[in-house]
Each structure stands twice: as structure tokens, then as C-alpha cells.
Short mmCIF file of C-alpha atoms and ligand atoms in Angstrom, two decimals:
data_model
loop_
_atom_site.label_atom_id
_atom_site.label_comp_id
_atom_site.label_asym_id
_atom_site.label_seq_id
_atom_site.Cartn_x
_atom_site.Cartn_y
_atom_site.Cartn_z
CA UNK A 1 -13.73 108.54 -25.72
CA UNK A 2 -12.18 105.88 -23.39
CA UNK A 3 -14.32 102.56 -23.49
CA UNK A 4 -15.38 101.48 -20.11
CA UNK A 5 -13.16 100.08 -17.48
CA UNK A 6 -15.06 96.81 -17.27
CA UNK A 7 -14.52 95.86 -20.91
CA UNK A 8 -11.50 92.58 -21.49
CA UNK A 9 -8.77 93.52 -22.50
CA UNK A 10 -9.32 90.97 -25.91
CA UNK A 11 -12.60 93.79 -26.60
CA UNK A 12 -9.91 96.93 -25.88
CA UNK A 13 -7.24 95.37 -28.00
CA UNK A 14 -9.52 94.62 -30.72
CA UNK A 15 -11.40 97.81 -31.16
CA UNK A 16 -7.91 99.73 -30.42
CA UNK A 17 -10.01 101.41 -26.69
CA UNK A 18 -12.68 101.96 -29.17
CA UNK A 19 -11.79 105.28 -30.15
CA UNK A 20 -13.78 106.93 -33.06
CA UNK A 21 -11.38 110.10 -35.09
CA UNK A 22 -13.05 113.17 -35.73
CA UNK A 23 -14.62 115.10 -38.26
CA UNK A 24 -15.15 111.78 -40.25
CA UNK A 25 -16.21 108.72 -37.56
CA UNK A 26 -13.22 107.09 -38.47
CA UNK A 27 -13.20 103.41 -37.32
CA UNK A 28 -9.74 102.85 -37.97
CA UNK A 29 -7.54 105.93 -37.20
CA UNK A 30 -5.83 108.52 -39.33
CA UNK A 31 -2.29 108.48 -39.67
CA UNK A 32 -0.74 111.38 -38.30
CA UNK A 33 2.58 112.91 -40.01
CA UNK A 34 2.88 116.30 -38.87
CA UNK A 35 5.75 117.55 -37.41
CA UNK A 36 4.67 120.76 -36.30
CA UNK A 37 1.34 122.39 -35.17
CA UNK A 38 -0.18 125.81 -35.49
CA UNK A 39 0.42 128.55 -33.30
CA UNK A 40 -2.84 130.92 -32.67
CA UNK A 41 -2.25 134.68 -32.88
CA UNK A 42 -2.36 135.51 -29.53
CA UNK A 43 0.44 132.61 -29.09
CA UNK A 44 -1.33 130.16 -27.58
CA UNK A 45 -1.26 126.28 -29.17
CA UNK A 46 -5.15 125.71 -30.11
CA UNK A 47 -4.13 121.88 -30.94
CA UNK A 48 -2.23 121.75 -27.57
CA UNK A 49 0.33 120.57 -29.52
CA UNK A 50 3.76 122.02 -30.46
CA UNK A 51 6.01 120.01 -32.28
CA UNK A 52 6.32 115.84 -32.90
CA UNK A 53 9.54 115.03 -31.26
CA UNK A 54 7.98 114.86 -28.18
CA UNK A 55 4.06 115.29 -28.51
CA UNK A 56 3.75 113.53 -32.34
CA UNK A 57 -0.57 112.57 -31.49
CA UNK A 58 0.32 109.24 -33.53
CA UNK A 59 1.54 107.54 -30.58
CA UNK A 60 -1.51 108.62 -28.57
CA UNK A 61 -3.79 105.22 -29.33
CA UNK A 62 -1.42 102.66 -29.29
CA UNK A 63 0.36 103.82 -25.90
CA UNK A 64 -3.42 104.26 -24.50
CA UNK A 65 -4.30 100.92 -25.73
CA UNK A 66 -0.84 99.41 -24.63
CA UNK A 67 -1.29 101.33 -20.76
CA UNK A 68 -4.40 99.39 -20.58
CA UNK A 69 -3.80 96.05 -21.63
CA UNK A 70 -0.57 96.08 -18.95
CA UNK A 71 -2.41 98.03 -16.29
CA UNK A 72 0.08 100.81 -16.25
CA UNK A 73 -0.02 104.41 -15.58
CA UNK A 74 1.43 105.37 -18.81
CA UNK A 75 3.11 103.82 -22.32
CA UNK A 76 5.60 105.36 -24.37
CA UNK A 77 6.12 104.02 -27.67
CA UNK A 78 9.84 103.76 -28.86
CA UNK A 79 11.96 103.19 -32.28
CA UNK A 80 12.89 99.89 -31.15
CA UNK A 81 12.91 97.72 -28.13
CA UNK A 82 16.73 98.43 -27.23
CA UNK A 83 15.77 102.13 -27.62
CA UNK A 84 12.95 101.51 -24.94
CA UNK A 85 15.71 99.44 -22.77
CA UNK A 86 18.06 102.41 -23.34
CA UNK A 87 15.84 105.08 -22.09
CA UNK A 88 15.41 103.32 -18.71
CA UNK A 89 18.54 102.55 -18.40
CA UNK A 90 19.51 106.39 -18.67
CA UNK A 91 16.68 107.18 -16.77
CA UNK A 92 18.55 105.61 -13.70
CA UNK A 93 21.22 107.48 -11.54
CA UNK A 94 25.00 107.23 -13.06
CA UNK A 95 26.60 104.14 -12.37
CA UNK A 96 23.80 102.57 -10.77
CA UNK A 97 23.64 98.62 -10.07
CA UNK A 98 21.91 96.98 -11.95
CA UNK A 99 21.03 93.23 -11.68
CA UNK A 100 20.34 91.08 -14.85
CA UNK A 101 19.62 87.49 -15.88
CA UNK A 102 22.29 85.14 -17.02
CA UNK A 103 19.57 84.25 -19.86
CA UNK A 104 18.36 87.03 -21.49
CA UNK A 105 18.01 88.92 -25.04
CA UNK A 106 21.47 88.64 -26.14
CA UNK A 107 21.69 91.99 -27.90
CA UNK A 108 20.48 93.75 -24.67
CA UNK A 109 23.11 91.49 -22.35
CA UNK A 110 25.54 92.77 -23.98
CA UNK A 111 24.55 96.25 -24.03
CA UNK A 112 23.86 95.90 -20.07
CA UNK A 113 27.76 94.64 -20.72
CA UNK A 114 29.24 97.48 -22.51
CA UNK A 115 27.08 100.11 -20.69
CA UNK A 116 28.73 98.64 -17.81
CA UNK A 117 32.16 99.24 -18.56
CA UNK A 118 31.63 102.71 -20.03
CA UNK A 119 31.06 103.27 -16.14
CA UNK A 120 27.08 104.21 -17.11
CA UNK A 121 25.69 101.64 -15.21
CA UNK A 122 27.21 98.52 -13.52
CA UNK A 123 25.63 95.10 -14.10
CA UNK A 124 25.72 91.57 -12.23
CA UNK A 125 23.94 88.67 -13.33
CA UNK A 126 22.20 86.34 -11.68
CA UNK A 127 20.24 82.68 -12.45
CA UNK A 128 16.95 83.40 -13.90
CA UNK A 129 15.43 80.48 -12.16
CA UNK A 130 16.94 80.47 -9.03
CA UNK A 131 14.54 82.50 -6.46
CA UNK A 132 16.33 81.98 -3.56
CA UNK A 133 20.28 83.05 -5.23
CA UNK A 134 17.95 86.19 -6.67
CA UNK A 135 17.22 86.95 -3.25
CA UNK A 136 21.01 86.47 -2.22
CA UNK A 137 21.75 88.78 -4.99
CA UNK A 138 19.52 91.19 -4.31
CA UNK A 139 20.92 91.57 -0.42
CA UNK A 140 24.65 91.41 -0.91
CA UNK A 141 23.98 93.95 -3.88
CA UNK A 142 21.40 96.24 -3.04
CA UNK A 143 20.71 97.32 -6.97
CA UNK A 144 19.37 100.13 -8.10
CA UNK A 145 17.27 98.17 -10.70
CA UNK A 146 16.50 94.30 -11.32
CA UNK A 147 15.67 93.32 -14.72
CA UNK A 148 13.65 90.27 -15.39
CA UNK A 149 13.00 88.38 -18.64
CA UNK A 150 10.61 85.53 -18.68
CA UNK A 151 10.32 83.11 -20.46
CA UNK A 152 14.08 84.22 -21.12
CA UNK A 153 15.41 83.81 -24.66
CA UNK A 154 16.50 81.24 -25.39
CA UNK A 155 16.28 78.45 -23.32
CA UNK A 156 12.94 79.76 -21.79
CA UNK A 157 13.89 79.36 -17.87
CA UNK A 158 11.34 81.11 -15.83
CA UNK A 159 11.71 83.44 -13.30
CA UNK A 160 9.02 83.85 -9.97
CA UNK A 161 8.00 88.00 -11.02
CA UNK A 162 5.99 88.58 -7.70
CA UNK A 163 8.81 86.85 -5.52
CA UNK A 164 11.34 88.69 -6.68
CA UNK A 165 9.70 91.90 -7.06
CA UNK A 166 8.27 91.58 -2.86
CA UNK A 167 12.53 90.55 -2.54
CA UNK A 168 13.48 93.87 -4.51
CA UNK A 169 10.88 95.63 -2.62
CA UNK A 170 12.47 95.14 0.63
CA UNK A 171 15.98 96.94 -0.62
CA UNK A 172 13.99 99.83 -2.66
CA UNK A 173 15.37 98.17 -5.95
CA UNK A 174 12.82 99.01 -9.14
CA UNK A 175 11.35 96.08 -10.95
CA UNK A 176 11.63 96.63 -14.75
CA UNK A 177 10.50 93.48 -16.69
CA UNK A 178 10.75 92.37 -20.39
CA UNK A 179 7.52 90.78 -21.14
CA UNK A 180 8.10 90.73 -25.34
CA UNK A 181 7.30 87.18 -24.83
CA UNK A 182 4.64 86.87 -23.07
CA UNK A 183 2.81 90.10 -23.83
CA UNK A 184 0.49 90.95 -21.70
CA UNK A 185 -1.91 88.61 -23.38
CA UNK A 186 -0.09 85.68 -20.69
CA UNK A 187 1.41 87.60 -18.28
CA UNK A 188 1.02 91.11 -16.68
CA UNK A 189 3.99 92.07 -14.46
CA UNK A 190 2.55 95.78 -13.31
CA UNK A 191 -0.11 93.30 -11.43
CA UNK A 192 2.55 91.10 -10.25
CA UNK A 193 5.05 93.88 -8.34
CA UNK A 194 6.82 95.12 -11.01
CA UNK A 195 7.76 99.26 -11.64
CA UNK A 196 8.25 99.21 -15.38
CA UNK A 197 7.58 96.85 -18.26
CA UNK A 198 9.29 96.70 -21.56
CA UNK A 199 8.59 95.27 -25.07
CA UNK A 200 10.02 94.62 -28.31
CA UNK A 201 6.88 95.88 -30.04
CA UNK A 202 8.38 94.58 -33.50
CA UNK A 203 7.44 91.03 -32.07
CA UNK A 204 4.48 89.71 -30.81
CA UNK A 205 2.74 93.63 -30.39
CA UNK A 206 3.06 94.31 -33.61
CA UNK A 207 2.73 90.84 -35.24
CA UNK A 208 3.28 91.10 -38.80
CA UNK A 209 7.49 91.24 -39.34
CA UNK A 210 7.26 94.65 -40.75
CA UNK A 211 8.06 96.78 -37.98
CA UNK A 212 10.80 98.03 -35.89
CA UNK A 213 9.03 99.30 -32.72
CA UNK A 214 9.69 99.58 -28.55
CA UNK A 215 7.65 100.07 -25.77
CA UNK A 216 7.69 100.92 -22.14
CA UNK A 217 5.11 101.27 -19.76
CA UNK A 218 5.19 102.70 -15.94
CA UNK A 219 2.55 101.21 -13.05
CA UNK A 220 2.59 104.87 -11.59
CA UNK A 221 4.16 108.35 -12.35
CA UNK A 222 8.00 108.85 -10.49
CA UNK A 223 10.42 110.77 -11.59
CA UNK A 224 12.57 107.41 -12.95
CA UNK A 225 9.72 107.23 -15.37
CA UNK A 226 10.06 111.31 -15.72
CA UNK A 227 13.41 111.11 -16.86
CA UNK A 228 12.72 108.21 -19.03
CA UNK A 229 10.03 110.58 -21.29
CA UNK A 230 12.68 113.19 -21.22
CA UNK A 231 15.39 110.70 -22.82
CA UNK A 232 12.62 109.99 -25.47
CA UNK A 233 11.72 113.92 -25.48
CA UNK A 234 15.28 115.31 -25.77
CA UNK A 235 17.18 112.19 -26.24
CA UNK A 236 15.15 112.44 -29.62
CA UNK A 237 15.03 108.48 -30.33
CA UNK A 238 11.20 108.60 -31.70
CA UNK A 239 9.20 106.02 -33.35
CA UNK A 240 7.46 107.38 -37.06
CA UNK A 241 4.42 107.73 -37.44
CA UNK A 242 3.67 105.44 -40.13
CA UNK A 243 4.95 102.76 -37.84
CA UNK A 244 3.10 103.67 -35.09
CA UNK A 245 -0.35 103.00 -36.73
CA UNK A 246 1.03 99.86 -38.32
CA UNK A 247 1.88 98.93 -34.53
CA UNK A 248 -1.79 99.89 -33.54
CA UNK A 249 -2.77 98.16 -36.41
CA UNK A 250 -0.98 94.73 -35.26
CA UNK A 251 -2.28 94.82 -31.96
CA UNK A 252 -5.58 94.80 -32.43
CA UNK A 253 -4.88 91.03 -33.12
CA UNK A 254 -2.70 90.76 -30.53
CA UNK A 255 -5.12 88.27 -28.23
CA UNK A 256 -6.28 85.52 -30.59
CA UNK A 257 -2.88 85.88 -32.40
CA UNK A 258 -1.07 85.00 -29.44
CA UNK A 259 -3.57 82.34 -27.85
CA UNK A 260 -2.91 80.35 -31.55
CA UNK A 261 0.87 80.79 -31.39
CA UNK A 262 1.01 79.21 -27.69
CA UNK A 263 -2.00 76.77 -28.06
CA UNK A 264 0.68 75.45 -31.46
CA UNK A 265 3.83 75.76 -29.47
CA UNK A 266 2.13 73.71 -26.88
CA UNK A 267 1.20 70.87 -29.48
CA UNK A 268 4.52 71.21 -31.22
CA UNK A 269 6.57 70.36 -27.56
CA UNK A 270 4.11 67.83 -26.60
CA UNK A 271 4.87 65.80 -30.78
CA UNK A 272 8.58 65.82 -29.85
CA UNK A 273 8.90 65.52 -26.30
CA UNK A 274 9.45 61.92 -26.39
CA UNK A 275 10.89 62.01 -29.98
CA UNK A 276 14.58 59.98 -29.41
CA UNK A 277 15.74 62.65 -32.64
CA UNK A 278 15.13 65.41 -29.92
CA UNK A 279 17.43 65.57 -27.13
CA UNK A 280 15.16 68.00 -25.33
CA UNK A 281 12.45 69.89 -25.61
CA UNK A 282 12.12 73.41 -23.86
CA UNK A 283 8.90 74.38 -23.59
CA UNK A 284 7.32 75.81 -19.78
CA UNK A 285 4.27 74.72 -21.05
CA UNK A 286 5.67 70.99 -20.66
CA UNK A 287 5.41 69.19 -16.78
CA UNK A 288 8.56 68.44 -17.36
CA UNK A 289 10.19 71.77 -17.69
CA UNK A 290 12.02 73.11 -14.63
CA UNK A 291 9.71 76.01 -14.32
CA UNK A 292 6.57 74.94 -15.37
CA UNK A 293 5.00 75.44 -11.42
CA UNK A 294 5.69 79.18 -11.81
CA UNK A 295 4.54 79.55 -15.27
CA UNK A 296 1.08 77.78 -14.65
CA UNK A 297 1.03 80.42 -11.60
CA UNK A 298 2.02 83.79 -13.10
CA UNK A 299 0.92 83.04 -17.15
CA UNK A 300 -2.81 83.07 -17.84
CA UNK A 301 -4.11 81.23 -20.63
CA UNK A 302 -1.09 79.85 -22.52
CA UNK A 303 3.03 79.92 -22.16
CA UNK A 304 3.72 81.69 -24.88
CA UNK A 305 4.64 80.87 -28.79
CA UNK A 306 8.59 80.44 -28.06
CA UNK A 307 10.26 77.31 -27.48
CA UNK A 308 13.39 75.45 -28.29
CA UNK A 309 14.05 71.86 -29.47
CA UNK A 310 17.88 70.76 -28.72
CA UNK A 311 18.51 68.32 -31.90
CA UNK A 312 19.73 64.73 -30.82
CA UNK A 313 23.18 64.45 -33.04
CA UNK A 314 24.42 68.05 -31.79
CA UNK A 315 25.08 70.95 -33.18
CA UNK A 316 25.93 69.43 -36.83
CA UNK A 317 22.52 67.79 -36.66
CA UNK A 318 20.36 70.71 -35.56
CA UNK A 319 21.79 73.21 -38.66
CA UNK A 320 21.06 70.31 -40.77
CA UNK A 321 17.46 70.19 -39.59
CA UNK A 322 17.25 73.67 -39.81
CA UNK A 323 18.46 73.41 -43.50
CA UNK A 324 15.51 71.32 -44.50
CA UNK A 325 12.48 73.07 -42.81
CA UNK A 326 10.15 74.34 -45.58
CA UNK A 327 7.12 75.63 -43.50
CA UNK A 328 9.45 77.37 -40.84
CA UNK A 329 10.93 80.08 -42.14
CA UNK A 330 15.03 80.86 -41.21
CA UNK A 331 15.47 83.91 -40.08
CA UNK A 332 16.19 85.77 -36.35
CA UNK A 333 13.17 87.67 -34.88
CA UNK A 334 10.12 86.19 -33.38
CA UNK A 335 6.42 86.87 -32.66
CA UNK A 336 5.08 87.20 -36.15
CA UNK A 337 2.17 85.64 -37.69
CA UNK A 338 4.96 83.32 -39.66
CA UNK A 339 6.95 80.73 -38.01
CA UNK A 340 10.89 80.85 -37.69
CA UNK A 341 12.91 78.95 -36.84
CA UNK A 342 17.26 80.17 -35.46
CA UNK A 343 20.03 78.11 -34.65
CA UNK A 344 20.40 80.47 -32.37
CA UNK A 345 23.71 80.05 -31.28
CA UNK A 346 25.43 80.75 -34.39
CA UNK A 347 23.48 83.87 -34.63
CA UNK A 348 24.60 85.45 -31.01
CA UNK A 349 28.42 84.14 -31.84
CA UNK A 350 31.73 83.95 -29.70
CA UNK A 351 30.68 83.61 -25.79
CA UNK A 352 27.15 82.76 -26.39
CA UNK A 353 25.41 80.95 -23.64
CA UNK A 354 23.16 78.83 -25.74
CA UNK A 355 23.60 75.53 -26.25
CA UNK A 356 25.14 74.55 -29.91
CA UNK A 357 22.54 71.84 -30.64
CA UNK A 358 19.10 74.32 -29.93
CA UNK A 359 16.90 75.34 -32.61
CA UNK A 360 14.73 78.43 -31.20
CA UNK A 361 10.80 78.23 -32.93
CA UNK A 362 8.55 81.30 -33.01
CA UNK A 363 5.60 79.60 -33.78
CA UNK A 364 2.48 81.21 -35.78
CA UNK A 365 -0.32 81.25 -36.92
CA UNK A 366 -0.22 78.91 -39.53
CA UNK A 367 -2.13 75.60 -39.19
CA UNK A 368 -0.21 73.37 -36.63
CA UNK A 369 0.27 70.20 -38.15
CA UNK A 370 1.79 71.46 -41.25
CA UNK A 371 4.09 72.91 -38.57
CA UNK A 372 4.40 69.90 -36.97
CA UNK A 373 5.18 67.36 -40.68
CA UNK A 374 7.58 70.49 -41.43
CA UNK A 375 9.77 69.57 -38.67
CA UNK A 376 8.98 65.94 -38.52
CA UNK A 377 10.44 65.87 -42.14
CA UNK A 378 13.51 68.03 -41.00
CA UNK A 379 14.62 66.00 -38.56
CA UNK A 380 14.93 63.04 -41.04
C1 PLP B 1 13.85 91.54 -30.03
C2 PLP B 1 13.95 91.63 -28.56
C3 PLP B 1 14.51 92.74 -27.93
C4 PLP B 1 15.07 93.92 -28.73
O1 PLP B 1 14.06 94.60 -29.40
P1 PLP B 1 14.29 95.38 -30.81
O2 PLP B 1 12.92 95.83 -31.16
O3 PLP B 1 14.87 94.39 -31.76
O4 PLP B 1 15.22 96.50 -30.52
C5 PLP B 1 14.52 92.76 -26.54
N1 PLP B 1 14.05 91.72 -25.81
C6 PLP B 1 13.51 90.64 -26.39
C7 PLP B 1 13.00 89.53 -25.54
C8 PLP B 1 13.44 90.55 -27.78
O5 PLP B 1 12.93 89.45 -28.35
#
């Protein structure tokens, strides 16, 4: 059923691994609610299945499709992102170290932050950029787990993935990386060093802003990634099934979605970069950005559909600006097929690292210069 190995991963994505359902030649899968499957007289399980909290068959393509497009040993599809974060985070030994980027998903810092002083786990951060202070970190610490974002929301700093995972490598540390931006369209960390990879399928994977969805994937089989299924299996935290063929169903446009979302963004930061009503633009697709070297080296095809504009004027101006985009959409969340745009530090609150005057884009798929007059008109 599998299509073969030599096939790109655009051909896998968009014929979801090819697979065909049964009795009917299906192209497009069924959708499968059951909870529970029949038992055969003589007590065996003819369907090999026994009940949907941990064996539910409508995760089966996606997490196929998703294993192959990273290069992993195994997906399992989750009820959110945070719930995919969560169940490697439990998955590691009580009160283990575990190192974290000062830029990062804000909801998920400050999980790694509470988690931390429950005793479950206990967190450092270090500077996503800084190779050589990672490797520091990684000595004086010795951590149980490093977690990488890159580009990191929401300033987009990038971090080296195979340096740091040959540093962690050296103190037995596990590599888990969330690649929601990226996807593995731009970037695939399994390749790169890394143990585990995680996703906020309700962005890019799924595409279309009408799913909550999470996703981890393993390079190989270890019992970390054992106890990880069993805190899906018995934790109980599982994704529905209607949402897992909507995901499938989103990530069959996953490649030329996300080549038109960075091939815009990258249009968009080169318009403003030398606008004076733009303070900055952050964009690693720009020379100018700090970590552009390491993104040309460890992103294929594109830096990604994210980037930030830091509104000349300050904060006052930037919520202004935000106030009169038409095109852009306001709203939190990223990824989809429609562009938003966040003033991002209003959203994340008291002690948020982001600077007051950034606007954060998630750029679609809409047609880039009405993107680009959208915010040329907002920034008056
Ligand atoms: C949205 C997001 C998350 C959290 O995922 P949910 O699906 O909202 O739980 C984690 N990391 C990144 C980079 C995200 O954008």
C-alpha cells in the first residue's frame, strides 16, 4: 500500500502515501468514528483492533504520511500541539533538566515554567542564537532534554539544529525540536541530529484555521518515545477523528502551500526593509538578519511564511497599523491559507519578551501585492 521510497515528498504529501481504502477504491479516505471493534467468537480481534483511545485507525494515514515527510520512525497525532509537547515532556524521567530557548512559543515557555516549579521537570533557558553559550549550557548542565524552536516565535532568531544536536550528543541529552514553522517542507531536523520533532498541526500541517491538532514524531523506537505513546494511550489526550482527516486533508497541500507563504513573506521583508516607517524588519530570509547563514544552510527551499515588522513610532504606532490592515486578518494563530497579522506583545501580556512595537505576519496564500498595498496603506 506504501508508495515507493523514491517518490518526493511534494508526490507523498499530495496523494496522502497514495493509499487507496477498501472495498470501494476510495481516493480520498473514509472517516473513521468507531470507538470500539468487534471481538470474534473464539476471542480473538479479526480487525486487530480493540478500542479508539489508543488504536482509533483514523490517525493511521496522516501519522504515516507525517513519519515520511520528517524521516522518522513513527508519528503520533495529538489534540493539540501543547498536548504533543506535554506527552514528551512526561515521557522524560521526574524532574529532569531540561534546556529551552529564551525565544520560544510563549504558551509552551510558560508551561516549561510552571512544569518547572511543580518539581515535574526543571527548565533553564538559553539564547536561541548563540551556538557557542548553547554549548556552555549544555556542559555546565548536562540536560536531560534540549528543546529547539527555529525560526523561534516571535522575533524569528535561528538556532544551528545539527551543531547543537552533535553538542547534546556528546552529554547523552535528547534533541526534541519544534519545527511548526518550518514544517518539514523547509527544514527536517530527524536528518539534522535531532531525537524527536514536534508540531502544532493546527498551523501550517493542517492549513486551513479550522483545526486544533498536535504532532510528534520519533527518528527511531526508545523507550522515551515508548512512554510518550503510553501518555497518549493511557494519558487519554486523543485527537477526533473528524479532525484527523481534516488534518490529512490539509496536508496534502502542505508543499505548494508553504513554498507560496515563504516565497510572499520573502517579497513582503524585502518591500519594507528599507521602508524609514519600519524600524526593522525580521525576516531570516533577509542578508541582513543575524541568522540568515544558518537558515540558507539548514532550510531548503524557502524560510518560512513568519516574519515580524517592528513599526517605526513604537508600540502606539504598530497597534495603529494593525488597526487599519484590511487584507491581513487580526487574530493570534499562524500557518493558514489567510494572512494574520498580532501585535504580539499585547497578546502574550505581563513579562513578555517581545518587543512592544512588533507586528508578527503569517503570510498566505493570497496574492502578494494585495498583501503588500494592505500594509503599505496601514502604515500611513
Ligand atoms: C501554536 C504553536 C504551539 C502550540 O500548539 P497548539 O496546537 O496551539 O496547542 C507550539 N509551538 C508553536 C511554534 C506554535 O506556533
Amino acid at each position: 500500500m506504501t508508495a515507493p521510497k523514491s517518490l518526493s515528498p511534494d508526490t507523498l504529501a499530495a496523494q496522502g502515501l497514495g493509499w487507496i481504502t477498501q472495498p470501494h477504491h476510495d481516493i480520498a479516505p473514509a472517516i473513521h468514528p468507531a470507538s470500539t471493534f468487534e471481538r470474534a467468537g473464539d476471542g480473538s480481534y479479526p480487525g486487530g483492533r480493540v478500542y479508539s483511545r489508543d488504536q482509533s485507525p483514523a490517525y493511521d494515514q496522516a501519522e504515516a504520511l507525517l513519519a515520511a515527510l520528517e524521516g522518522g520512525h513513527q508519528a503520533l497525532l495529538f489534540p493539540s500541539g501543547m498536548a504533543a509537547a506535554t506527552a514528551l515532556l512526561q515521557a522524560l524521567e521526574p524532574g529532569a533538566r531540561v534546556l529551552a530557548p529564551r525565544a520560544m512559543y510563549w504558551a509552551l515557555r510558560n508551561w516549561l515554567i510552571e512544569l518547572s516549579a511543580r518539581g515535574h521537570i526543571a527548565v533553564e533557558f538559553y539564547d536561541n542564537a548563540d551556538t557557542a553559550g548553547l554549548t556552555m549550557a549544555l556542559d555546565a548542565l548536562r540536560p536531560r532534554l534540549l528543546w529547539i524552536e527555529t525560526p523561534a516565535n516571535p522575533t524569528w532568531e535561528v538556532t544551528d539544529i545539527a551543531a547543537a544536536c552533535a553538542a547534546a550528543r556528546r552529554y547523552g541529552t535528547l534533541v526534541a525540536v519544534d519545527s511548526t514553522v518550518p514544517t518539514p517542507v523547509l527544514t527536517r531536523p530527524l536528518a539534522l541530529g535531532a531525537d524527536f520533532v514536534m508540531h502544532s498541526a493546527t498551523k501550517y500541517l493542517n492549513g486551513h484555521s479550522d483545526v486544533v491538532a498536535g504532532a510528534l514524531v520519533c527518528r527511531e523506537d526508545t523507550p522515551t518515545w515508548q512512554r510518550a505513546r503510553q501518555n497518549r494511550a493511557l494519558g487519554g489526550a486523543v485527537l477526533g477523528p473528524f479532525e484527523a482527516w481534516l488534518l490529512l486533508r490539509g496536508m496534502r497541500t502542505l508543499y505548494p502551500r508553504v513554498r507560496q507563504a515563504s516565497a510572499s513573506a520573502l517579497a513582503i521583508a524585502r518591500a519594507f526593509e528599507r521602508d524609514p516607517r519600519v524600524a526593522a524588519v525580521l525576516y531570516p530570509g533577509l542578508p541582513s538578519h543575524p541568522g540568515h547563514a544558518v537558515a540558507a544552510a539548514q532550510m531548503q527551499g524557502g524560510f518560512g511564511g513568519m516574519l515580524a515588522l517592528r513599526v517605526a513610532g513604537g508600540e502606539g504606532a504598530a497597534i495603529a497599523a494593525a488597526g487599519r490592515l484590511q487584507v491581513f486578518k487580526r487574530a493570534t494563530s499562524l500557518g493558514s491559507v489567510e494572512s494574520l497579522v498580532e501585535h504580539r506583545a499585547s497578546v502574550e501580556g505581563p513579562g513578555s519578551l517581545c518587543p512592544p512595537d512588533l507586528l508578527r505576519l503569517s503570510v498566505g496564500i493570497e496574492a502578494v501585492e494585495d498583501l503588500i498595498a494592505d500594509l503599505d496603506q496601514a502604515l500611513g
